[in-house]
CSV table of N, CA and C in Angstrom, one decimal:
chain,number,residue,atom,x,y,z
A,802,MET,N,-116.2,83.1,131.3
A,802,MET,CA,-116.6,83.4,132.7
A,802,MET,C,-115.6,84.4,133.3
A,803,ASP,N,-116.1,85.3,134.0
A,803,ASP,CA,-115.2,86.3,134.7
A,803,ASP,C,-114.6,85.7,135.9
A,804,GLU,N,-113.3,85.5,135.9
A,804,GLU,CA,-112.6,84.9,137.1
A,804,GLU,C,-112.5,85.9,138.2
A,805,LYS,N,-112.6,87.2,138.0
A,805,LYS,CA,-112.3,88.2,139.0
A,805,LYS,C,-113.6,88.6,139.8
A,806,PHE,N,-114.7,88.7,139.1
A,806,PHE,CA,-115.9,89.2,139.8
A,806,PHE,C,-117.1,88.5,139.2
A,807,PRO,N,-117.9,87.9,140.0
A,807,PRO,CA,-119.1,87.2,139.5
A,807,PRO,C,-120.2,88.1,139.1
A,808,LEU,N,-120.1,88.5,137.8
A,808,LEU,CA,-121.2,89.4,137.3
A,808,LEU,C,-121.8,88.7,136.0
A,809,ILE,N,-123.1,88.8,135.9
A,809,ILE,CA,-123.7,88.4,134.6
A,809,ILE,C,-124.6,89.6,134.3
A,810,ARG,N,-124.4,90.2,133.1
A,810,ARG,CA,-125.2,91.3,132.7
A,810,ARG,C,-125.3,92.4,133.8
A,811,GLY,N,-124.2,92.7,134.4
A,811,GLY,CA,-124.1,93.7,135.4
A,811,GLY,C,-124.7,93.4,136.7
A,812,GLN,N,-125.1,92.2,137.0
A,812,GLN,CA,-125.8,91.9,138.2
A,812,GLN,C,-124.8,91.1,139.1
A,813,ASN,N,-124.8,91.4,140.4
A,813,ASN,CA,-123.9,90.7,141.3
A,813,ASN,C,-124.6,89.4,141.8
A,814,LEU,N,-124.0,88.3,141.5
A,814,LEU,CA,-124.6,87.0,141.8
A,814,LEU,C,-124.7,86.8,143.2
A,815,LEU,N,-123.9,87.4,144.0
A,815,LEU,CA,-123.9,87.2,145.5
A,815,LEU,C,-125.2,87.6,146.1
A,816,ASP,N,-126.0,88.5,145.4
A,816,ASP,CA,-127.3,88.9,145.9
A,816,ASP,C,-128.2,87.7,145.9
A,817,ASP,N,-128.1,86.8,145.0
A,817,ASP,CA,-128.9,85.6,144.9
A,817,ASP,C,-128.4,84.4,145.7
A,818,ILE,N,-127.1,84.4,146.0
A,818,ILE,CA,-126.4,83.2,146.6
A,818,ILE,C,-126.2,83.5,148.1
A,819,SER,N,-125.6,84.6,148.4
A,819,SER,CA,-125.1,84.9,149.8
A,819,SER,C,-126.3,85.5,150.6
A,820,THR,N,-126.8,84.7,151.5
A,820,THR,CA,-127.8,85.2,152.4
A,820,THR,C,-127.5,85.0,153.9
A,821,ALA,N,-126.2,84.7,154.1
A,821,ALA,CA,-125.8,84.3,155.5
A,821,ALA,C,-125.8,85.6,156.4
A,822,ASN,N,-126.4,85.4,157.5
A,822,ASN,CA,-126.3,86.4,158.6
A,822,ASN,C,-125.3,85.9,159.6
A,823,LYS,N,-124.1,86.3,159.5
A,823,LYS,CA,-123.0,85.8,160.3
A,823,LYS,C,-123.2,85.9,161.8
A,824,GLU,N,-123.8,87.0,162.3
A,824,GLU,CA,-124.0,87.2,163.7
A,824,GLU,C,-125.0,86.2,164.2
A,825,LEU,N,-126.1,85.9,163.5
A,825,LEU,CA,-127.1,84.9,163.9
A,825,LEU,C,-126.4,83.5,163.8
A,826,LEU,N,-125.6,83.3,162.8
A,826,LEU,CA,-124.9,82.0,162.7
A,826,LEU,C,-124.1,81.7,163.9
A,827,ARG,N,-123.3,82.7,164.3
A,827,ARG,CA,-122.5,82.6,165.5
A,827,ARG,C,-123.3,82.2,166.8
A,828,LYS,N,-124.4,82.9,166.9
A,828,LYS,CA,-125.3,82.7,168.1
A,828,LYS,C,-125.8,81.2,168.1
A,829,LYS,N,-126.3,80.8,166.9
A,829,LYS,CA,-126.9,79.5,166.8
A,829,LYS,C,-125.8,78.4,167.0
A,830,LEU,N,-124.6,78.6,166.5
A,830,LEU,CA,-123.6,77.6,166.7
A,830,LEU,C,-123.1,77.5,168.1
A,831,SER,N,-123.0,78.7,168.7
A,831,SER,CA,-122.7,78.7,170.1
A,831,SER,C,-123.7,78.0,171.0
A,832,ALA,N,-125.0,78.2,170.7
A,832,ALA,CA,-126.0,77.4,171.4
A,832,ALA,C,-125.9,75.9,171.2
A,833,GLY,N,-125.3,75.5,170.1
A,833,GLY,CA,-125.1,74.1,169.8
A,833,GLY,C,-123.9,73.5,170.4
A,834,GLY,N,-123.0,74.4,171.0
A,834,GLY,CA,-121.8,73.9,171.7
A,834,GLY,C,-120.6,74.0,170.9
A,835,PHE,N,-120.6,74.8,169.8
A,835,PHE,CA,-119.4,75.0,168.9
A,835,PHE,C,-118.5,75.9,169.6
A,836,SER,N,-117.2,75.6,169.4
A,836,SER,CA,-116.1,76.5,170.0
A,836,SER,C,-116.0,77.7,169.0
A,837,ALA,N,-115.2,78.7,169.5
A,837,ALA,CA,-114.9,79.9,168.6
A,837,ALA,C,-114.2,79.4,167.4
A,838,ILE,N,-113.3,78.5,167.5
A,838,ILE,CA,-112.5,78.1,166.3
A,838,ILE,C,-113.4,77.4,165.3
A,839,SER,N,-114.3,76.5,165.8
A,839,SER,CA,-115.2,75.8,164.9
A,839,SER,C,-116.2,76.8,164.3
A,840,THR,N,-116.6,77.8,165.0
A,840,THR,CA,-117.5,78.8,164.5
A,840,THR,C,-116.8,79.6,163.3
A,841,THR,N,-115.6,80.0,163.6
A,841,THR,CA,-114.8,80.7,162.5
A,841,THR,C,-114.7,79.8,161.3
A,842,TYR,N,-114.4,78.5,161.5
A,842,TYR,CA,-114.3,77.6,160.3
A,842,TYR,C,-115.7,77.5,159.6
A,843,ALA,N,-116.7,77.5,160.4
A,843,ALA,CA,-118.1,77.4,159.8
A,843,ALA,C,-118.3,78.7,158.9
A,844,GLU,N,-118.0,79.8,159.4
A,844,GLU,CA,-118.1,81.1,158.6
A,844,GLU,C,-117.3,81.0,157.3
A,845,ASP,N,-116.1,80.5,157.4
A,845,ASP,CA,-115.3,80.4,156.2
A,845,ASP,C,-115.9,79.4,155.2
A,846,LEU,N,-116.4,78.3,155.7
A,846,LEU,CA,-117.1,77.3,154.8
A,846,LEU,C,-118.3,77.9,154.2
A,847,CYS,N,-119.0,78.7,154.9
A,847,CYS,CA,-120.2,79.4,154.4
A,847,CYS,C,-119.8,80.3,153.2
A,848,ASP,N,-118.7,81.0,153.4
A,848,ASP,CA,-118.2,81.9,152.3
A,848,ASP,C,-117.7,81.1,151.1
A,849,THR,N,-117.0,80.0,151.3
A,849,THR,CA,-116.6,79.1,150.2
A,849,THR,C,-117.7,78.5,149.5
A,850,SER,N,-118.8,78.2,150.2
A,850,SER,CA,-120.0,77.6,149.5
A,850,SER,C,-120.7,78.7,148.7
A,851,ASP,N,-120.7,79.9,149.2
A,851,ASP,CA,-121.3,81.0,148.5
A,851,ASP,C,-120.5,81.2,147.1
A,852,TYR,N,-119.2,81.2,147.2
A,852,TYR,CA,-118.4,81.3,146.0
A,852,TYR,C,-118.7,80.2,145.0
A,853,ALA,N,-118.8,79.0,145.5
A,853,ALA,CA,-119.1,77.8,144.6
A,853,ALA,C,-120.5,78.0,144.0
A,854,GLY,N,-121.4,78.6,144.7
A,854,GLY,CA,-122.7,78.9,144.2
A,854,GLY,C,-122.7,79.9,143.0
A,855,THR,N,-121.8,80.9,143.2
A,855,THR,CA,-121.7,81.9,142.1
A,855,THR,C,-121.1,81.3,140.9
A,856,ARG,N,-120.2,80.3,141.1
A,856,ARG,CA,-119.6,79.6,140.0
A,856,ARG,C,-120.6,78.8,139.2
A,857,LEU,N,-121.6,78.2,139.9
A,857,LEU,CA,-122.6,77.4,139.3
A,857,LEU,C,-123.4,78.4,138.4
A,858,VAL,N,-123.8,79.6,138.8
A,858,VAL,CA,-124.5,80.5,138.0
A,858,VAL,C,-123.7,81.0,136.8
A,859,GLN,N,-122.4,81.2,137.1
A,859,GLN,CA,-121.6,81.6,135.9
A,859,GLN,C,-121.5,80.5,134.9
A,860,LYS,N,-121.4,79.3,135.3
A,860,LYS,CA,-121.2,78.1,134.4
A,860,LYS,C,-122.5,77.8,133.7
A,861,TYR,N,-123.6,77.8,134.4
A,861,TYR,CA,-124.9,77.3,133.8
A,861,TYR,C,-125.9,78.4,133.4
A,862,GLY,N,-125.6,79.6,133.8
A,862,GLY,CA,-126.5,80.7,133.5
A,862,GLY,C,-127.4,80.9,134.8
A,863,ARG,N,-128.0,82.0,134.8
A,863,ARG,CA,-128.7,82.4,136.1
A,863,ARG,C,-129.8,81.4,136.4
A,864,GLN,N,-130.7,81.1,135.5
A,864,GLN,CA,-131.9,80.3,135.8
A,864,GLN,C,-131.4,78.8,136.2
A,865,VAL,N,-130.7,78.2,135.4
A,865,VAL,CA,-130.2,76.8,135.6
A,865,VAL,C,-129.3,76.8,136.8
A,866,GLY,N,-128.4,77.7,136.9
A,866,GLY,CA,-127.4,77.7,138.0
A,866,GLY,C,-128.1,77.9,139.4
A,867,LEU,N,-129.1,78.8,139.5
A,867,LEU,CA,-129.8,79.0,140.7
A,867,LEU,C,-130.7,77.7,141.0
A,868,GLN,N,-131.2,77.1,140.0
A,868,GLN,CA,-132.0,75.9,140.2
A,868,GLN,C,-131.1,74.8,140.8
A,869,ARG,N,-129.9,74.6,140.3
A,869,ARG,CA,-129.0,73.6,140.8
A,869,ARG,C,-128.5,74.0,142.2
A,870,TYR,N,-128.2,75.2,142.4
A,870,TYR,CA,-127.8,75.7,143.8
A,870,TYR,C,-128.9,75.4,144.8
A,871,ASN,N,-130.2,75.7,144.4
A,871,ASN,CA,-131.3,75.4,145.3
A,871,ASN,C,-131.6,73.9,145.5
A,872,GLU,N,-131.3,73.1,144.5
A,872,GLU,CA,-131.4,71.7,144.6
A,872,GLU,C,-130.4,71.2,145.6
A,873,LEU,N,-129.2,71.7,145.6
A,873,LEU,CA,-128.1,71.3,146.6
A,873,LEU,C,-128.5,71.7,148.0
A,874,LYS,N,-129.1,72.9,148.1
A,874,LYS,CA,-129.5,73.4,149.4
A,874,LYS,C,-130.6,72.5,150.0
A,875,LEU,N,-131.5,72.0,149.2
A,875,LEU,CA,-132.6,71.2,149.6
A,875,LEU,C,-132.0,69.8,150.1
A,876,LYS,N,-131.0,69.3,149.4
A,876,LYS,CA,-130.4,68.0,149.8
A,876,LYS,C,-129.7,68.2,151.1
A,877,VAL,N,-129.0,69.3,151.3
A,877,VAL,CA,-128.3,69.5,152.6
A,877,VAL,C,-129.3,69.8,153.7
A,878,GLN,N,-130.4,70.5,153.4
A,878,GLN,CA,-131.4,70.7,154.4
A,878,GLN,C,-132.0,69.4,154.9
A,879,GLY,N,-132.2,68.4,154.0
A,879,GLY,CA,-132.7,67.1,154.4
A,879,GLY,C,-131.7,66.3,155.2
A,880,ASP,N,-130.4,66.4,154.8
A,880,ASP,CA,-129.4,65.7,155.5
A,880,ASP,C,-129.3,66.3,156.9
A,881,SER,N,-129.4,67.6,157.0
A,881,SER,CA,-129.3,68.3,158.3
A,881,SER,C,-130.5,67.9,159.2
A,882,ALA,N,-131.6,67.8,158.6
A,882,ALA,CA,-132.8,67.4,159.4
A,882,ALA,C,-132.7,66.0,160.0
A,883,ARG,N,-132.2,65.1,159.2
A,883,ARG,CA,-131.9,63.8,159.6
A,883,ARG,C,-130.9,63.7,160.7
A,884,ALA,N,-129.8,64.5,160.6
A,884,ALA,CA,-128.7,64.6,161.6
A,884,ALA,C,-129.3,65.2,162.9
A,885,PHE,N,-130.1,66.2,162.8
A,885,PHE,CA,-130.7,66.8,164.0
A,885,PHE,C,-131.6,65.7,164.7
A,886,GLU,N,-132.4,65.0,164.0
A,886,GLU,CA,-133.3,64.0,164.6
A,886,GLU,C,-132.5,62.9,165.3
A,887,GLN,N,-131.4,62.5,164.7
A,887,GLN,CA,-130.5,61.5,165.2
A,887,GLN,C,-129.8,62.0,166.5
A,888,ALA,N,-129.4,63.2,166.5
A,888,ALA,CA,-128.5,63.8,167.6
A,888,ALA,C,-129.3,64.4,168.7
A,889,LYS,N,-130.5,64.9,168.5
A,889,LYS,CA,-131.2,65.7,169.5
A,889,LYS,C,-131.4,65.0,170.8
A,890,LYS,N,-131.2,65.8,171.9
A,890,LYS,CA,-131.4,65.3,173.2
A,890,LYS,C,-132.2,66.4,173.9
A,891,ASP,N,-132.8,66.1,175.1
A,891,ASP,CA,-133.5,67.0,175.8
A,891,ASP,C,-132.6,68.1,176.4
A,892,GLU,N,-131.4,67.8,176.6
A,892,GLU,CA,-130.5,68.8,177.2
A,892,GLU,C,-129.5,69.2,176.1
A,893,ASP,N,-129.2,70.5,176.0
A,893,ASP,CA,-128.2,71.0,175.1
A,893,ASP,C,-126.9,71.0,175.8
A,894,PRO,N,-125.8,71.1,175.1
A,894,PRO,CA,-125.7,71.2,173.6
A,894,PRO,C,-125.5,69.8,173.0
A,895,PHE,N,-126.0,69.7,171.8
A,895,PHE,CA,-125.7,68.4,171.0
A,895,PHE,C,-125.2,68.8,169.6
A,896,GLY,N,-124.9,70.0,169.4
A,896,GLY,CA,-124.5,70.4,168.0
A,896,GLY,C,-123.3,69.7,167.4
A,897,ILE,N,-122.4,69.4,168.3
A,897,ILE,CA,-121.2,68.7,167.8
A,897,ILE,C,-121.5,67.3,167.3
A,898,GLN,N,-122.4,66.6,168.1
A,898,GLN,CA,-122.8,65.2,167.7
A,898,GLN,C,-123.6,65.3,166.4
A,899,MET,N,-124.4,66.4,166.3
A,899,MET,CA,-125.2,66.6,165.0
A,899,MET,C,-124.2,66.8,163.9
A,900,LEU,N,-123.2,67.6,164.1
A,900,LEU,CA,-122.2,67.9,163.1
A,900,LEU,C,-121.5,66.6,162.6
A,901,ASP,N,-121.1,65.8,163.5
A,901,ASP,CA,-120.5,64.5,163.2
A,901,ASP,C,-121.4,63.7,162.3
A,902,SER,N,-122.7,63.6,162.6
A,902,SER,CA,-123.7,62.8,161.8
A,902,SER,C,-123.8,63.5,160.5
A,903,LEU,N,-123.9,64.8,160.4
A,903,LEU,CA,-124.1,65.5,159.2
A,903,LEU,C,-122.9,65.3,158.3
A,904,ARG,N,-121.7,65.4,158.8
A,904,ARG,CA,-120.5,65.2,158.0
A,904,ARG,C,-120.5,63.8,157.4
A,905,GLU,N,-120.9,62.8,158.1
A,905,GLU,CA,-120.9,61.5,157.6
A,905,GLU,C,-121.9,61.4,156.5
A,906,ARG,N,-123.1,62.0,156.6
A,906,ARG,CA,-124.1,62.0,155.6
A,906,ARG,C,-123.6,62.7,154.3
A,907,LEU,N,-122.9,63.8,154.5
A,907,LEU,CA,-122.3,64.6,153.4
A,907,LEU,C,-121.2,63.8,152.7
A,908,ARG,N,-120.4,63.1,153.5
A,908,ARG,CA,-119.3,62.2,152.8
A,908,ARG,C,-120.0,61.1,152.0
A,909,VAL,N,-121.0,60.5,152.5
A,909,VAL,CA,-121.7,59.5,151.7
A,909,VAL,C,-122.3,60.1,150.5
A,910,ARG,N,-122.9,61.3,150.6
A,910,ARG,CA,-123.5,61.9,149.5
A,910,ARG,C,-122.5,62.3,148.4
A,911,THR,N,-121.3,62.8,148.8
A,911,THR,CA,-120.3,63.2,147.8
A,911,THR,C,-119.7,61.9,147.1
A,912,THR,N,-119.7,60.8,147.7
A,912,THR,CA,-119.2,59.6,147.0
A,912,THR,C,-120.3,58.8,146.2
A,913,SER,N,-121.5,59.1,146.5
A,913,SER,CA,-122.6,58.3,145.8
A,913,SER,C,-123.5,59.1,144.9
A,914,ASP,N,-123.6,60.4,145.1
A,914,ASP,CA,-124.5,61.3,144.4
A,914,ASP,C,-123.8,61.9,143.2
A,915,GLY,N,-124.2,61.6,142.0
A,915,GLY,CA,-123.5,62.2,140.9
A,915,GLY,C,-124.0,63.6,140.5
A,916,GLN,N,-125.0,64.1,141.2
A,916,GLN,CA,-125.6,65.4,140.9
A,916,GLN,C,-125.2,66.5,141.8
A,917,LEU,N,-123.9,66.7,142.1
A,917,LEU,CA,-123.5,67.7,143.0
A,917,LEU,C,-122.8,68.9,142.3
A,918,TYR,N,-122.7,68.8,141.0
A,918,TYR,CA,-122.2,70.0,140.2
A,918,TYR,C,-120.9,70.5,140.7
A,919,GLY,N,-120.0,69.7,141.1
A,919,GLY,CA,-118.6,70.1,141.5
A,919,GLY,C,-118.5,70.5,143.0
A,920,TYR,N,-119.6,70.4,143.7
A,920,TYR,CA,-119.6,70.7,145.1
A,920,TYR,C,-118.8,69.6,145.9
A,921,THR,N,-118.0,70.0,146.8
A,921,THR,CA,-117.3,69.1,147.7
A,921,THR,C,-118.0,68.9,149.0
A,922,THR,N,-117.5,68.0,149.8
A,922,THR,CA,-118.1,67.8,151.1
A,922,THR,C,-118.1,69.1,151.9
A,923,GLU,N,-117.0,69.9,151.8
A,923,GLU,CA,-116.9,71.2,152.5
A,923,GLU,C,-117.9,72.2,152.0
A,924,HIS,N,-118.1,72.2,150.7
A,924,HIS,CA,-119.1,73.2,150.1
A,924,HIS,C,-120.5,72.8,150.7
A,925,LEU,N,-120.8,71.5,150.7
A,925,LEU,CA,-122.1,71.1,151.2
A,925,LEU,C,-122.2,71.5,152.7
A,926,GLU,N,-121.2,71.3,153.5
A,926,GLU,CA,-121.2,71.7,154.9
A,926,GLU,C,-121.4,73.2,155.0
A,927,GLY,N,-120.8,74.0,154.1
A,927,GLY,CA,-121.0,75.4,154.1
A,927,GLY,C,-122.4,75.8,153.8
A,928,LEU,N,-123.1,75.0,153.0
A,928,LEU,CA,-124.5,75.2,152.7
A,928,LEU,C,-125.3,75.0,154.0
A,929,ALA,N,-124.9,74.0,154.8
A,929,ALA,CA,-125.6,73.8,156.1
A,929,ALA,C,-125.5,75.0,157.0
A,930,TYR,N,-124.4,75.7,157.0
A,930,TYR,CA,-124.2,76.9,157.8
A,930,TYR,C,-125.0,78.1,157.2
A,931,SER,N,-125.1,78.2,155.9
A,931,SER,CA,-125.9,79.2,155.3
A,931,SER,C,-127.4,79.0,155.7
A,932,LEU,N,-127.8,77.7,155.6
A,932,LEU,CA,-129.2,77.4,156.0
A,932,LEU,C,-129.4,77.7,157.5
A,933,THR,N,-128.4,77.5,158.3
A,933,THR,CA,-128.5,77.8,159.7
A,933,THR,C,-128.8,79.3,159.9
A,934,SER,N,-128.1,80.2,159.2
A,934,SER,CA,-128.4,81.6,159.3
A,934,SER,C,-129.7,82.0,158.7
A,935,GLN,N,-130.3,81.2,157.9
A,935,GLN,CA,-131.6,81.4,157.3
A,935,GLN,C,-132.7,80.8,158.2
A,936,CYS,N,-132.4,80.2,159.3
A,936,CYS,CA,-133.3,79.6,160.3
A,936,CYS,C,-134.0,78.3,159.7
A,937,LYS,N,-133.2,77.6,158.8
A,937,LYS,CA,-133.7,76.4,158.2
A,937,LYS,C,-133.0,75.2,158.8
A,938,VAL,N,-131.9,75.4,159.5
A,938,VAL,CA,-131.2,74.4,160.3
A,938,VAL,C,-130.9,74.9,161.6
A,939,VAL,N,-131.1,74.1,162.7
A,939,VAL,CA,-130.7,74.5,164.0
A,939,VAL,C,-129.9,73.4,164.6
A,940,TRP,N,-129.1,73.8,165.6
A,940,TRP,CA,-128.1,72.9,166.2
A,940,TRP,C,-128.4,72.7,167.7
A,941,SER,N,-129.5,73.1,168.2
A,941,SER,CA,-129.9,73.0,169.6
A,941,SER,C,-131.4,73.1,169.8
A,942,ILE,N,-131.8,72.6,170.9
A,942,ILE,CA,-133.3,72.7,171.2
A,942,ILE,C,-133.6,74.2,171.7
A,943,LYS,N,-132.7,74.7,172.6
A,943,LYS,CA,-132.9,76.0,173.1
A,943,LYS,C,-132.6,77.1,172.1
A,944,HIS,N,-133.2,78.2,172.1
A,944,HIS,CA,-133.0,79.3,171.1
A,944,HIS,C,-132.7,80.6,171.9
A,945,PRO,N,-131.5,80.7,172.5
A,945,PRO,CA,-131.2,81.9,173.2
A,945,PRO,C,-131.1,83.1,172.4
A,946,TRP,N,-130.9,83.0,171.1
A,946,TRP,CA,-130.8,84.2,170.2
A,946,TRP,C,-132.2,84.8,170.1
A,947,GLU,N,-133.3,84.1,170.4
A,947,GLU,CA,-134.6,84.7,170.4
A,947,GLU,C,-135.0,85.5,171.6
A,948,GLU,N,-134.2,85.3,172.7
A,948,GLU,CA,-134.5,85.9,174.0
A,948,GLU,C,-134.1,87.4,173.9
A,949,LYS,N,-134.9,88.2,174.6
A,949,LYS,CA,-134.6,89.7,174.6
A,949,LYS,C,-134.0,90.1,175.9
């Protein structure tokens, strides 16, 4: 494995793993009531999770690595949906309550699920933020980022 740069056969693995739109992520987290400090931390977790995803592809090969990465994303998306349903209120923001619920779900998952391929609770949280920037996870009912 190349420790310096995640390449397989000349291809940059970040093209398959990193899809985060940081500007959109910031807007969505702000709508959910996240502070600037929490938003910066979320961006860093997103980057850390992307790196862990490239390591999966390096370790298992492109096809199996991406399959495992997508399996983890699906688990986190499900946990995020359950956290959203538990925390949602008619009035925003409720993102911090949702985050507390999601973190608890991720802690339980990391202690009970043997199929995480080396991902930590923080890596899984980073996946939730990547999914946020892909419009698969939301932290608020209102969507001010859609307003023109």
